[in-house]
Amino acid sequence: MSKIAVIGTGYVGLTTSIGLASLGHKVIGYDLDPAKVEMLQAGQLPIHEPGLGEILTAGIESGNLQITSVLSEAVSEADFVFTCVPTPQDEDGSADLSYVISASAAMKEFLKPGAVVVTKSTVPVGSARVVEDAIGRSDVEVASNPEFLREGAAVHDFNHPDRIVVGARSTEVAQKVMDLYSKIDCPKILTSQATAELIKYASNSFLAIKLSYVNDIAALCEAVGADSQEVLHGMGLDTRIGNRFLEPGPGWGGSCFPKDAKALESIASNFGVGLPLITSAIASNEAAHKRVADRVTDALGGSLSGKTIAVLGLTFKANTDDTRESPAIAVIEHLVRGGAKVVAYDPMVTKYELAGLSLADSAVAAASGADALVVLTEWPVFRTVDSAEILQAMTGNVVVDTRRVLDQAKWQAAGAVFPNSSSRAV
Ligand code: UDX
């Protein structure tokens, strides 16, 4: 059992502090926002994450987890201090390290000799050195322990990771950090700081490339009349390809893939290395958003002006309340730009400011008077909406299901028309 401080209570910080406490460590979570700290101390989560609330409460009741807004309280006794602060995207696409640097500088006076500062935020290659400089203490070690949590599955991913990666200047220090996860059985990589930092970006960017390819192939299937689901299933049976992350959709988004792909592009160009595949994946993703809007426009006679489009789903994927870099929003922006009025329903989003977009509190209400219905997020509840009731409420009968959640045959029987992909060259 170790004494651990976790700086930051966002997605990564919360899951990390709650997860490490559930492994039996004494954890103090720190956030500079006293209101958020008070909420967490009362066992309330500021985010929607299945299962996390229960283990937050269990952690606090067991005494393994405390939350504070006093930095010295969190850090002064800690053997390990995890930095889980944001690394937003800068104008040039690179990752902004200012939160990491200010957190490192703020904690340096409180760190006990021999403490290990562990960066869990997604940071560019070479950031461990930046942290070492910001702390400027030779009696403190700096390690990198990238996270691979998926929103909506964070608790599962913490307890059942595909791998755990720790990078440090010495194997001994890396092993000390890895020992914190001794109760978790999975492949474990001890490596250098730079290698650990790059594993995160390389993994996320590869997944983004994979999804861009999947969406492009799905578009080709639609155009040539092949069944994309069967093509992707056939591909996924090849163990070199794997059958995960093969679900086509309106594009990929969220708080990680877009930012990490751009950051890796910028890291590579700083080292004079071209990564054309990533640049293409980003362009392909933007084309995927437009392709959906084009399909709706074509199905409605080539123009959206004066049209009302009902949209199901605003979040970047199901099981989260997160709309950051959501492909749904990107598609809606295209529809509005085309002259449409958009009415959207999402089970987890009650307000979203965007000109031309209004929110409804049910799928039927969103469909009322609509010329077309577009499904953009794969919420399970959308599988059960009543096709006849929705089509009754709509003016038109065009349905575009980018996430294949609807029972197409049932909807077609109820009068829906599912247009094939746009004939416009992308
Ligand atoms: C991602 C990585 O998966 C995770 O390892 C990392 O730690 C953080 O970034 P997350 O942002 O939660 O996690 O999203 P993820 O589940 O990976 O989905 C990313 C995007 O890809 C979403 O827009 C999702 O809808 C889309 N997606 C995913 C597909 O369109 N098809 C798929 O088969 C899988």
Tab-separated table of C-alpha atoms and ligand atoms in Angstrom:
chain	number	residue	atom	x	y	z
A	1	MET	CA	0.000	0.000	0.000
A	2	SER	CA	1.441	3.393	-1.017
A	3	LYS	CA	0.546	7.016	-0.372
A	4	ILE	CA	-0.494	8.607	-3.649
A	5	ALA	CA	-1.568	12.099	-4.677
A	6	VAL	CA	-3.510	12.642	-7.906
A	7	ILE	CA	-3.467	16.175	-9.326
A	8	GLY	CA	-6.605	16.922	-11.337
A	9	THR	CA	-10.088	15.442	-11.110
A	10	GLY	CA	-11.113	15.345	-14.761
A	11	TYR	CA	-11.857	12.083	-16.535
A	12	VAL	CA	-8.369	10.679	-16.195
A	13	GLY	CA	-7.674	12.098	-12.720
A	14	LEU	CA	-10.936	10.853	-11.247
A	15	THR	CA	-10.674	7.359	-12.702
A	16	THR	CA	-7.020	7.164	-11.635
A	17	SER	CA	-7.564	8.327	-8.047
A	18	ILE	CA	-10.700	6.224	-7.556
A	19	GLY	CA	-9.079	3.238	-9.287
A	20	LEU	CA	-5.843	3.348	-7.275
A	21	ALA	CA	-7.840	3.686	-4.037
A	22	SER	CA	-9.849	0.599	-5.053
A	23	LEU	CA	-6.525	-1.264	-5.335
A	24	GLY	CA	-5.932	-0.489	-1.636
A	25	HIS	CA	-3.634	2.533	-1.865
A	26	LYS	CA	-4.109	5.666	0.264
A	27	VAL	CA	-5.034	8.295	-2.311
A	28	ILE	CA	-5.597	12.040	-2.007
A	29	GLY	CA	-7.158	13.625	-5.076
A	30	TYR	CA	-6.495	17.346	-5.595
A	31	ASP	CA	-8.368	19.931	-7.618
A	32	LEU	CA	-8.025	23.685	-7.461
A	33	ASP	CA	-11.834	24.078	-7.837
A	34	PRO	CA	-13.274	24.012	-4.268
A	35	ALA	CA	-16.843	23.528	-5.533
A	36	LYS	CA	-15.840	20.419	-7.461
A	37	VAL	CA	-13.927	19.129	-4.431
A	38	GLU	CA	-16.994	19.620	-2.226
A	39	MET	CA	-19.154	17.746	-4.733
A	40	LEU	CA	-16.706	14.836	-4.857
A	41	GLN	CA	-16.342	14.738	-1.067
A	42	ALA	CA	-20.128	14.312	-1.003
A	43	GLY	CA	-19.741	11.334	-3.343
A	44	GLN	CA	-21.168	13.099	-6.392
A	45	LEU	CA	-19.513	12.806	-9.808
A	46	PRO	CA	-19.253	15.882	-12.080
A	47	ILE	CA	-19.220	13.580	-15.135
A	48	HIS	CA	-21.358	10.742	-16.493
A	49	GLU	CA	-19.273	7.549	-16.296
A	50	PRO	CA	-20.971	4.174	-15.734
A	51	GLY	CA	-19.928	2.540	-12.422
A	52	LEU	CA	-17.494	5.234	-11.307
A	53	GLY	CA	-19.883	6.805	-8.756
A	54	GLU	CA	-20.186	3.580	-6.792
A	55	ILE	CA	-16.435	3.123	-6.330
A	56	LEU	CA	-15.996	6.810	-5.533
A	57	THR	CA	-18.344	6.380	-2.568
A	58	ALA	CA	-16.704	3.088	-1.602
A	59	GLY	CA	-13.277	4.740	-1.700
A	60	ILE	CA	-14.334	7.605	0.533
A	61	GLU	CA	-16.139	5.306	3.003
A	62	SER	CA	-13.132	2.946	3.196
A	63	GLY	CA	-10.889	5.895	4.059
A	64	ASN	CA	-8.607	5.076	1.099
A	65	LEU	CA	-9.735	8.113	-0.852
A	66	GLN	CA	-9.790	11.766	0.119
A	67	ILE	CA	-10.327	14.815	-2.077
A	68	THR	CA	-8.826	18.216	-1.247
A	69	SER	CA	-8.265	21.656	-2.728
A	70	VAL	CA	-5.161	22.164	-0.556
A	71	LEU	CA	-2.132	21.108	-2.626
A	72	SER	CA	0.245	20.613	0.309
A	73	GLU	CA	-2.283	18.302	1.975
A	74	ALA	CA	-2.280	16.058	-1.109
A	75	VAL	CA	1.434	16.104	-1.924
A	76	SER	CA	3.490	16.416	1.278
A	77	GLU	CA	3.179	12.770	2.403
A	78	ALA	CA	2.946	11.229	-1.051
A	79	ASP	CA	5.361	8.572	-2.331
A	80	PHE	CA	3.871	9.048	-5.808
A	81	VAL	CA	2.206	12.117	-7.345
A	82	PHE	CA	0.179	11.513	-10.522
A	83	THR	CA	-0.282	14.537	-12.798
A	84	CYS	CA	-3.649	14.280	-14.566
A	85	VAL	CA	-4.183	17.813	-15.834
A	86	PRO	CA	-5.439	18.852	-19.303
A	87	THR	CA	-3.093	19.138	-22.304
A	88	PRO	CA	-5.381	21.018	-24.681
A	89	GLN	CA	-4.524	21.579	-28.315
A	90	ASP	CA	-2.625	24.741	-29.211
A	91	GLU	CA	-3.366	26.742	-32.382
A	92	ASP	CA	-0.578	24.956	-34.246
A	93	GLY	CA	-1.980	21.558	-33.279
A	94	SER	CA	0.713	20.858	-30.685
A	95	ALA	CA	-0.196	19.936	-27.119
A	96	ASP	CA	-0.277	22.827	-24.647
A	97	LEU	CA	1.868	21.843	-21.641
A	98	SER	CA	1.164	24.928	-19.541
A	99	TYR	CA	-1.096	23.091	-17.036
A	100	VAL	CA	1.487	20.332	-16.622
A	101	ILE	CA	4.273	22.864	-16.087
A	102	SER	CA	2.287	24.973	-13.604
A	103	ALA	CA	1.188	21.868	-11.659
A	104	SER	CA	4.816	20.666	-11.508
A	105	ALA	CA	6.072	24.066	-10.354
A	106	ALA	CA	3.302	24.356	-7.760
A	107	MET	CA	4.008	20.969	-6.163
A	108	LYS	CA	7.827	21.119	-6.074
A	109	GLU	CA	8.118	22.699	-2.610
A	110	PHE	CA	5.794	20.101	-1.056
A	111	LEU	CA	7.322	16.972	-2.586
A	112	LYS	CA	9.060	14.718	-0.082
A	113	PRO	CA	12.573	13.481	-0.949
A	114	GLY	CA	12.429	10.280	-3.013
A	115	ALA	CA	8.934	11.000	-4.306
A	116	VAL	CA	8.112	9.970	-7.887
A	117	VAL	CA	6.076	12.381	-10.042
A	118	VAL	CA	4.129	10.376	-12.627
A	119	THR	CA	2.713	12.063	-15.721
A	120	LYS	CA	-0.584	10.476	-16.777
A	121	SER	CA	-1.768	13.368	-18.927
A	122	THR	CA	-1.201	12.796	-22.656
A	123	VAL	CA	2.026	14.704	-23.330
A	124	PRO	CA	4.373	15.024	-26.319
A	125	VAL	CA	7.655	13.155	-26.505
A	126	GLY	CA	10.237	14.869	-24.305
A	127	SER	CA	7.736	16.208	-21.760
A	128	ALA	CA	9.284	14.274	-18.867
A	129	ARG	CA	12.340	16.488	-19.229
A	130	VAL	CA	10.118	19.585	-19.154
A	131	VAL	CA	8.558	18.303	-15.918
A	132	GLU	CA	12.000	17.559	-14.429
A	133	ASP	CA	13.050	21.129	-15.228
A	134	ALA	CA	9.853	22.601	-13.771
A	135	ILE	CA	10.393	20.655	-10.528
A	136	GLY	CA	14.158	21.202	-10.511
A	137	ARG	CA	14.849	18.738	-7.673
A	138	SER	CA	17.479	16.015	-7.960
A	139	ASP	CA	15.878	14.056	-5.094
A	140	VAL	CA	12.638	13.573	-7.051
A	141	GLU	CA	12.121	11.203	-10.015
A	142	VAL	CA	9.806	11.760	-12.980
A	143	ALA	CA	8.024	8.918	-14.760
A	144	SER	CA	5.469	8.616	-17.573
A	145	ASN	CA	2.424	6.309	-17.237
A	146	PRO	CA	0.059	6.991	-20.154
A	147	GLU	CA	-3.600	6.060	-19.756
A	148	PHE	CA	-5.697	4.219	-22.342
A	149	LEU	CA	-9.123	4.660	-20.749
A	150	ARG	CA	-12.164	4.986	-23.014
A	151	GLU	CA	-14.955	7.283	-21.926
A	152	GLY	CA	-18.020	5.252	-21.068
A	153	ALA	CA	-15.829	2.225	-20.229
A	154	ALA	CA	-13.275	3.840	-17.893
A	155	VAL	CA	-13.895	1.584	-14.887
A	156	HIS	CA	-13.585	-1.562	-17.000
A	157	ASP	CA	-10.480	-0.225	-18.762
A	158	PHE	CA	-8.818	0.675	-15.457
A	159	ASN	CA	-9.311	-2.829	-14.066
A	160	HIS	CA	-8.828	-4.732	-17.332
A	161	PRO	CA	-6.289	-2.775	-19.384
A	162	ASP	CA	-4.785	-4.292	-22.547
A	163	ARG	CA	-1.427	-3.192	-21.107
A	164	ILE	CA	0.164	-0.869	-18.566
A	165	VAL	CA	3.138	1.231	-19.681
A	166	VAL	CA	5.600	2.988	-17.381
A	167	GLY	CA	8.613	4.966	-18.594
A	168	ALA	CA	11.381	6.358	-16.361
A	169	ARG	CA	15.110	7.146	-16.409
A	170	SER	CA	15.765	3.820	-14.628
A	171	THR	CA	14.023	0.443	-14.643
A	172	GLU	CA	14.097	0.554	-10.864
A	173	VAL	CA	11.969	3.720	-10.749
A	174	ALA	CA	9.663	2.418	-13.490
A	175	GLN	CA	9.217	-0.810	-11.519
A	176	LYS	CA	8.288	1.142	-8.375
A	177	VAL	CA	5.434	2.807	-10.273
A	178	MET	CA	4.402	-0.464	-11.945
A	179	ASP	CA	4.191	-2.134	-8.513
A	180	LEU	CA	1.236	0.121	-7.732
A	181	TYR	CA	-0.707	-1.998	-10.242
A	182	SER	CA	0.462	-5.357	-8.869
A	183	LYS	CA	-3.165	-6.481	-8.377
A	184	ILE	CA	-3.941	-5.967	-12.077
A	185	ASP	CA	-3.023	-8.846	-14.336
A	186	CYS	CA	-2.098	-7.685	-17.859
A	187	PRO	CA	1.006	-7.173	-20.071
A	188	LYS	CA	3.304	-4.593	-18.410
A	189	ILE	CA	5.925	-2.533	-20.244
A	190	LEU	CA	8.853	-0.924	-18.405
A	191	THR	CA	10.626	1.482	-20.752
A	192	SER	CA	12.099	4.942	-21.210
A	193	GLN	CA	10.157	8.177	-20.682
A	194	ALA	CA	10.137	9.042	-24.412
A	195	THR	CA	8.997	5.573	-25.472
A	196	ALA	CA	6.151	5.596	-22.964
A	197	GLU	CA	5.069	9.043	-24.125
A	198	LEU	CA	5.061	7.959	-27.767
A	199	ILE	CA	3.160	4.687	-27.200
A	200	LYS	CA	0.086	6.727	-26.268
A	201	TYR	CA	0.102	8.969	-29.340
A	202	ALA	CA	1.036	6.157	-31.698
A	203	SER	CA	-1.824	3.993	-30.381
A	204	ASN	CA	-4.533	6.650	-30.566
A	205	SER	CA	-3.421	7.847	-33.969
A	206	PHE	CA	-3.356	4.298	-35.331
A	207	LEU	CA	-6.944	3.784	-34.124
A	208	ALA	CA	-7.963	7.047	-35.799
A	209	ILE	CA	-6.331	5.904	-39.055
A	210	LYS	CA	-8.103	2.544	-38.747
A	211	LEU	CA	-11.477	4.233	-38.316
A	212	SER	CA	-10.911	6.621	-41.205
A	213	TYR	CA	-10.148	3.622	-43.381
A	214	VAL	CA	-13.257	1.824	-42.111
A	215	ASN	CA	-15.447	4.845	-42.906
A	216	ASP	CA	-13.926	5.200	-46.364
A	217	ILE	CA	-14.466	1.512	-47.105
A	218	ALA	CA	-18.061	1.754	-45.831
A	219	ALA	CA	-18.654	4.676	-48.204
A	220	LEU	CA	-17.216	2.654	-51.088
A	221	CYS	CA	-19.466	-0.292	-50.167
A	222	GLU	CA	-22.529	1.964	-50.288
A	223	ALA	CA	-21.473	3.321	-53.687
A	224	VAL	CA	-20.810	-0.094	-55.258
A	225	GLY	CA	-23.777	-1.805	-53.579
A	226	ALA	CA	-21.723	-4.102	-51.324
A	227	ASP	CA	-22.782	-4.770	-47.696
A	228	SER	CA	-20.331	-2.779	-45.552
A	229	GLN	CA	-21.139	-4.793	-42.440
A	230	GLU	CA	-20.189	-8.031	-44.174
A	231	VAL	CA	-17.103	-6.515	-45.797
A	232	LEU	CA	-15.855	-5.236	-42.434
A	233	HIS	CA	-16.751	-8.515	-40.748
A	234	GLY	CA	-14.784	-10.378	-43.407
A	235	MET	CA	-11.833	-8.032	-42.896
A	236	GLY	CA	-11.986	-8.384	-39.103
A	237	LEU	CA	-11.710	-12.162	-39.247
A	238	ASP	CA	-8.128	-11.654	-40.334
A	239	THR	CA	-6.338	-11.764	-36.985
A	240	ARG	CA	-3.747	-9.308	-38.360
A	241	ILE	CA	-6.610	-6.750	-38.676
A	242	GLY	CA	-8.732	-7.739	-35.638
A	243	ASN	CA	-12.487	-7.270	-35.310
A	244	ARG	CA	-12.496	-4.344	-32.904
A	245	PHE	CA	-12.890	-0.695	-33.953
A	246	LEU	CA	-14.455	-1.682	-37.229
A	247	GLU	CA	-17.824	0.035	-36.718
A	248	PRO	CA	-18.378	2.658	-39.430
A	249	GLY	CA	-20.027	5.910	-38.456
A	250	PRO	CA	-20.205	9.657	-39.129
A	251	GLY	CA	-16.506	10.007	-38.251
A	252	TRP	CA	-14.436	9.815	-35.086
A	253	GLY	CA	-14.224	12.478	-32.384
A	254	GLY	CA	-13.970	13.035	-28.648
A	255	SER	CA	-11.440	14.691	-26.369
A	256	CYS	CA	-8.573	12.446	-27.461
A	257	PHE	CA	-8.381	11.220	-31.059
A	258	PRO	CA	-8.623	14.634	-32.804
A	259	LYS	CA	-6.205	16.282	-30.378
A	260	ASP	CA	-3.750	13.383	-30.250
A	261	ALA	CA	-3.648	12.897	-34.030
A	262	LYS	CA	-2.865	16.588	-34.536
A	263	ALA	CA	-0.313	16.564	-31.712
A	264	LEU	CA	1.521	13.575	-33.203
A	265	GLU	CA	1.557	15.287	-36.591
A	266	SER	CA	3.140	18.336	-34.945
A	267	ILE	CA	5.652	16.256	-32.928
A	268	ALA	CA	6.741	14.476	-36.094
A	269	SER	CA	7.133	17.672	-38.082
A	270	ASN	CA	9.256	19.141	-35.246
A	271	PHE	CA	11.607	16.198	-35.786
A	272	GLY	CA	11.432	16.546	-39.576
A	273	VAL	CA	9.452	13.321	-40.002
A	274	GLY	CA	6.385	13.294	-42.284
A	275	LEU	CA	3.368	11.210	-41.176
A	276	PRO	CA	1.159	11.514	-44.280
A	277	LEU	CA	-1.155	8.756	-43.090
A	278	ILE	CA	-2.259	10.809	-40.102
A	279	THR	CA	-2.773	13.903	-42.217
A	280	SER	CA	-4.934	11.825	-44.576
A	281	ALA	CA	-6.856	10.257	-41.714
A	282	ILE	CA	-7.757	13.707	-40.392
A	283	ALA	CA	-8.855	14.835	-43.888
A	284	SER	CA	-10.799	11.600	-44.419
A	285	ASN	CA	-12.566	12.169	-41.106
A	286	GLU	CA	-13.669	15.646	-42.092
A	287	ALA	CA	-14.890	14.204	-45.410
A	288	ALA	CA	-16.910	11.603	-43.489
A	289	HIS	CA	-18.812	14.357	-41.671
A	290	LYS	CA	-19.608	16.089	-44.981
A	291	ARG	CA	-20.562	12.816	-46.655
A	292	VAL	CA	-23.423	12.337	-44.193
A	293	ALA	CA	-24.741	15.839	-44.823
A	294	ASP	CA	-24.419	15.297	-48.596
A	295	ARG	CA	-26.439	12.110	-48.376
A	296	VAL	CA	-29.256	13.916	-46.551
A	297	THR	CA	-29.152	16.822	-49.009
A	298	ASP	CA	-29.340	14.500	-52.028
A	299	ALA	CA	-32.180	12.514	-50.507
A	300	LEU	CA	-34.138	15.759	-50.027
A	301	GLY	CA	-33.793	16.835	-53.643
A	302	GLY	CA	-30.417	18.589	-53.533
A	303	SER	CA	-31.186	21.472	-51.159
A	304	LEU	CA	-31.650	21.811	-47.401
A	305	SER	CA	-33.009	25.331	-47.329
A	306	GLY	CA	-36.332	25.439	-45.533
A	307	LYS	CA	-35.906	21.827	-44.472
A	308	THR	CA	-36.119	20.512	-40.923
A	309	ILE	CA	-33.805	17.668	-39.955
A	310	ALA	CA	-34.339	15.559	-36.846
A	311	VAL	CA	-31.125	14.279	-35.282
A	312	LEU	CA	-30.728	11.468	-32.754
A	313	GLY	CA	-27.467	11.785	-30.776
A	314	LEU	CA	-25.127	14.699	-30.007
A	315	THR	CA	-22.391	13.046	-27.931
A	316	PHE	CA	-19.246	11.822	-29.709
A	317	LYS	CA	-20.251	8.253	-28.834
A	318	ALA	CA	-22.745	6.431	-26.623
A	319	ASN	CA	-22.544	6.068	-22.823
A	320	THR	CA	-20.973	9.467	-22.245
A	321	ASP	CA	-22.290	13.006	-21.828
A	322	ASP	CA	-19.281	14.368	-23.734
A	323	THR	CA	-19.839	16.431	-26.904
A	324	ARG	CA	-16.222	17.562	-27.293
A	325	GLU	CA	-15.148	17.266	-30.962
A	326	SER	CA	-18.297	15.241	-31.564
A	327	PRO	CA	-18.779	14.028	-35.165
A	328	ALA	CA	-22.515	14.583	-34.583
A	329	ILE	CA	-21.925	18.302	-34.068
A	330	ALA	CA	-19.683	18.446	-37.146
A	331	VAL	CA	-22.437	16.887	-39.285
A	332	ILE	CA	-25.054	19.238	-37.806
A	333	GLU	CA	-22.859	22.226	-38.661
A	334	HIS	CA	-22.814	21.055	-42.301
A	335	LEU	CA	-26.615	20.646	-42.289
A	336	VAL	CA	-27.162	24.113	-40.827
A	337	ARG	CA	-24.657	25.617	-43.268
A	338	GLY	CA	-26.744	23.979	-46.031
A	339	GLY	CA	-29.786	25.919	-44.814
A	340	ALA	CA	-31.530	23.320	-42.648
A	341	LYS	CA	-33.112	23.764	-39.225
A	342	VAL	CA	-31.958	20.949	-36.956
A	343	VAL	CA	-33.852	19.570	-33.950
A	344	ALA	CA	-31.858	17.079	-31.900
A	345	TYR	CA	-32.493	14.633	-29.066
A	346	ASP	CA	-29.765	13.069	-26.943
A	347	PRO	CA	-30.439	11.145	-23.698
A	348	MET	CA	-27.474	12.848	-21.955
A	349	VAL	CA	-27.435	16.360	-23.425
A	350	THR	CA	-30.000	18.934	-22.307
A	351	LYS	CA	-28.356	22.069	-23.644
A	352	TYR	CA	-26.012	22.907	-26.531
A	353	GLU	CA	-25.480	26.363	-28.035
A	354	LEU	CA	-25.291	26.253	-31.863
A	355	ALA	CA	-27.117	28.526	-34.315
A	356	GLY	CA	-29.748	26.568	-36.238
A	357	LEU	CA	-29.857	23.785	-33.651
A	358	SER	CA	-32.570	23.296	-31.037
A	359	LEU	CA	-32.948	20.419	-28.593
A	360	ALA	CA	-36.026	18.289	-27.948
A	361	ASP	CA	-36.666	16.138	-24.889
A	362	SER	CA	-37.604	12.983	-26.796
A	363	ALA	CA	-36.969	11.285	-30.129
A	364	VAL	CA	-40.608	11.753	-31.163
A	365	ALA	CA	-40.512	15.449	-30.273
A	366	ALA	CA	-37.336	15.881	-32.316
A	367	ALA	CA	-38.967	14.100	-35.269
A	368	SER	CA	-42.082	16.293	-35.204
A	369	GLY	CA	-42.451	17.967	-38.615
A	370	ALA	CA	-39.049	16.755	-39.818
A	371	ASP	CA	-38.260	16.057	-43.476
A	372	ALA	CA	-35.530	13.610	-42.548
A	373	LEU	CA	-34.206	11.741	-39.507
A	374	VAL	CA	-30.446	11.258	-38.964
A	375	VAL	CA	-28.977	8.960	-36.318
A	376	LEU	CA	-25.493	10.177	-35.306
A	377	THR	CA	-24.709	8.499	-31.946
A	378	GLU	CA	-25.146	4.794	-31.211
A	379	TRP	CA	-27.195	5.166	-28.001
A	380	PRO	CA	-28.842	1.781	-27.256
A	381	VAL	CA	-32.155	3.529	-26.492
A	382	PHE	CA	-32.430	4.492	-30.157
A	383	ARG	CA	-32.812	0.798	-31.025
A	384	THR	CA	-36.165	0.746	-29.271
A	385	VAL	CA	-37.801	3.962	-30.520
A	386	ASP	CA	-41.138	3.249	-32.219
A	387	SER	CA	-40.597	3.547	-35.985
A	388	ALA	CA	-44.296	4.057	-36.784
A	389	GLU	CA	-44.686	6.748	-34.131
A	390	ILE	CA	-41.573	8.577	-35.333
A	391	LEU	CA	-42.568	8.405	-39.016
A	392	GLN	CA	-46.062	9.551	-38.049
A	393	ALA	CA	-44.585	12.641	-36.399
A	394	MET	CA	-42.299	13.397	-39.342
A	395	THR	CA	-43.378	15.244	-42.517
A	396	GLY	CA	-40.911	13.305	-44.677
A	397	ASN	CA	-39.740	9.670	-44.483
A	398	VAL	CA	-36.019	9.877	-45.211
A	399	VAL	CA	-33.904	8.101	-42.591
A	400	VAL	CA	-30.078	8.133	-42.489
A	401	ASP	CA	-28.683	5.809	-39.811
A	402	THR	CA	-24.918	6.429	-39.661
A	403	ARG	CA	-24.490	4.074	-36.695
A	404	ARG	CA	-26.677	1.158	-37.907
A	405	VAL	CA	-28.696	1.119	-34.673
A	406	LEU	CA	-32.123	0.990	-36.314
A	407	ASP	CA	-33.777	-2.217	-37.529
A	408	GLN	CA	-33.792	-1.154	-41.187
A	409	ALA	CA	-36.300	-3.756	-42.378
A	410	LYS	CA	-38.769	-2.782	-39.660
A	411	TRP	CA	-38.403	0.913	-40.447
A	412	GLN	CA	-38.753	0.304	-44.189
A	413	ALA	CA	-41.900	-1.697	-43.498
A	414	ALA	CA	-43.187	1.316	-41.606
A	415	GLY	CA	-42.528	3.497	-44.667
A	416	ALA	CA	-39.011	4.815	-44.110
A	417	VAL	CA	-36.643	5.384	-47.040
A	418	PHE	CA	-32.922	4.764	-46.406
A	419	PRO	CA	-31.075	6.582	-49.225
A	420	ASN	CA	-27.886	5.065	-50.594
A	421	SER	CA	-24.673	7.096	-50.289
A	422	SER	CA	-24.301	10.336	-52.155
A	423	SER	CA	-23.487	9.993	-55.838
A	424	ARG	CA	-21.294	13.103	-55.427
A	425	ALA	CA	-17.609	12.295	-55.630
A	426	VAL	CA	-16.002	13.048	-52.269
B	1	UDX	C1	-9.909	7.000	-26.895
B	1	UDX	C2	-9.075	5.727	-26.851
B	1	UDX	O1	-9.861	4.621	-27.230
B	1	UDX	C3	-8.552	5.515	-25.437
B	1	UDX	O2	-7.702	4.377	-25.385
B	1	UDX	C4	-7.748	6.731	-25.013
B	1	UDX	O3	-7.294	6.607	-23.737
B	1	UDX	C5	-8.602	7.963	-25.123
B	1	UDX	O4	-9.112	8.087	-26.433
B	1	UDX	P1	-12.358	7.718	-26.262
B	1	UDX	O5	-11.993	9.092	-26.635
B	1	UDX	O6	-13.169	7.492	-25.041
B	1	UDX	O7	-11.022	6.824	-26.093
B	1	UDX	O8	-13.165	7.154	-27.506
B	1	UDX	P2	-13.240	5.794	-28.315
B	1	UDX	O9	-14.140	4.827	-27.661
B	1	UDX	O10	-11.889	5.355	-28.667
B	1	UDX	O11	-13.966	6.346	-29.643
B	1	UDX	C6	-13.352	7.378	-30.384
B	1	UDX	C7	-14.233	7.750	-31.561
B	1	UDX	O12	-14.242	6.692	-32.498
B	1	UDX	C8	-15.692	8.009	-31.175
B	1	UDX	O13	-16.196	9.087	-31.919
B	1	UDX	C9	-16.387	6.698	-31.580
B	1	UDX	O14	-17.733	6.873	-31.915
B	1	UDX	C10	-15.570	6.315	-32.819
B	1	UDX	N1	-15.599	4.868	-33.110
B	1	UDX	C11	-15.019	3.998	-32.242
B	1	UDX	C12	-16.202	4.438	-34.300
B	1	UDX	O15	-16.730	5.233	-35.079
B	1	UDX	N2	-16.182	3.091	-34.583
B	1	UDX	C13	-15.618	2.173	-33.752
B	1	UDX	O16	-15.639	0.981	-34.064
B	1	UDX	C14	-15.022	2.645	-32.528
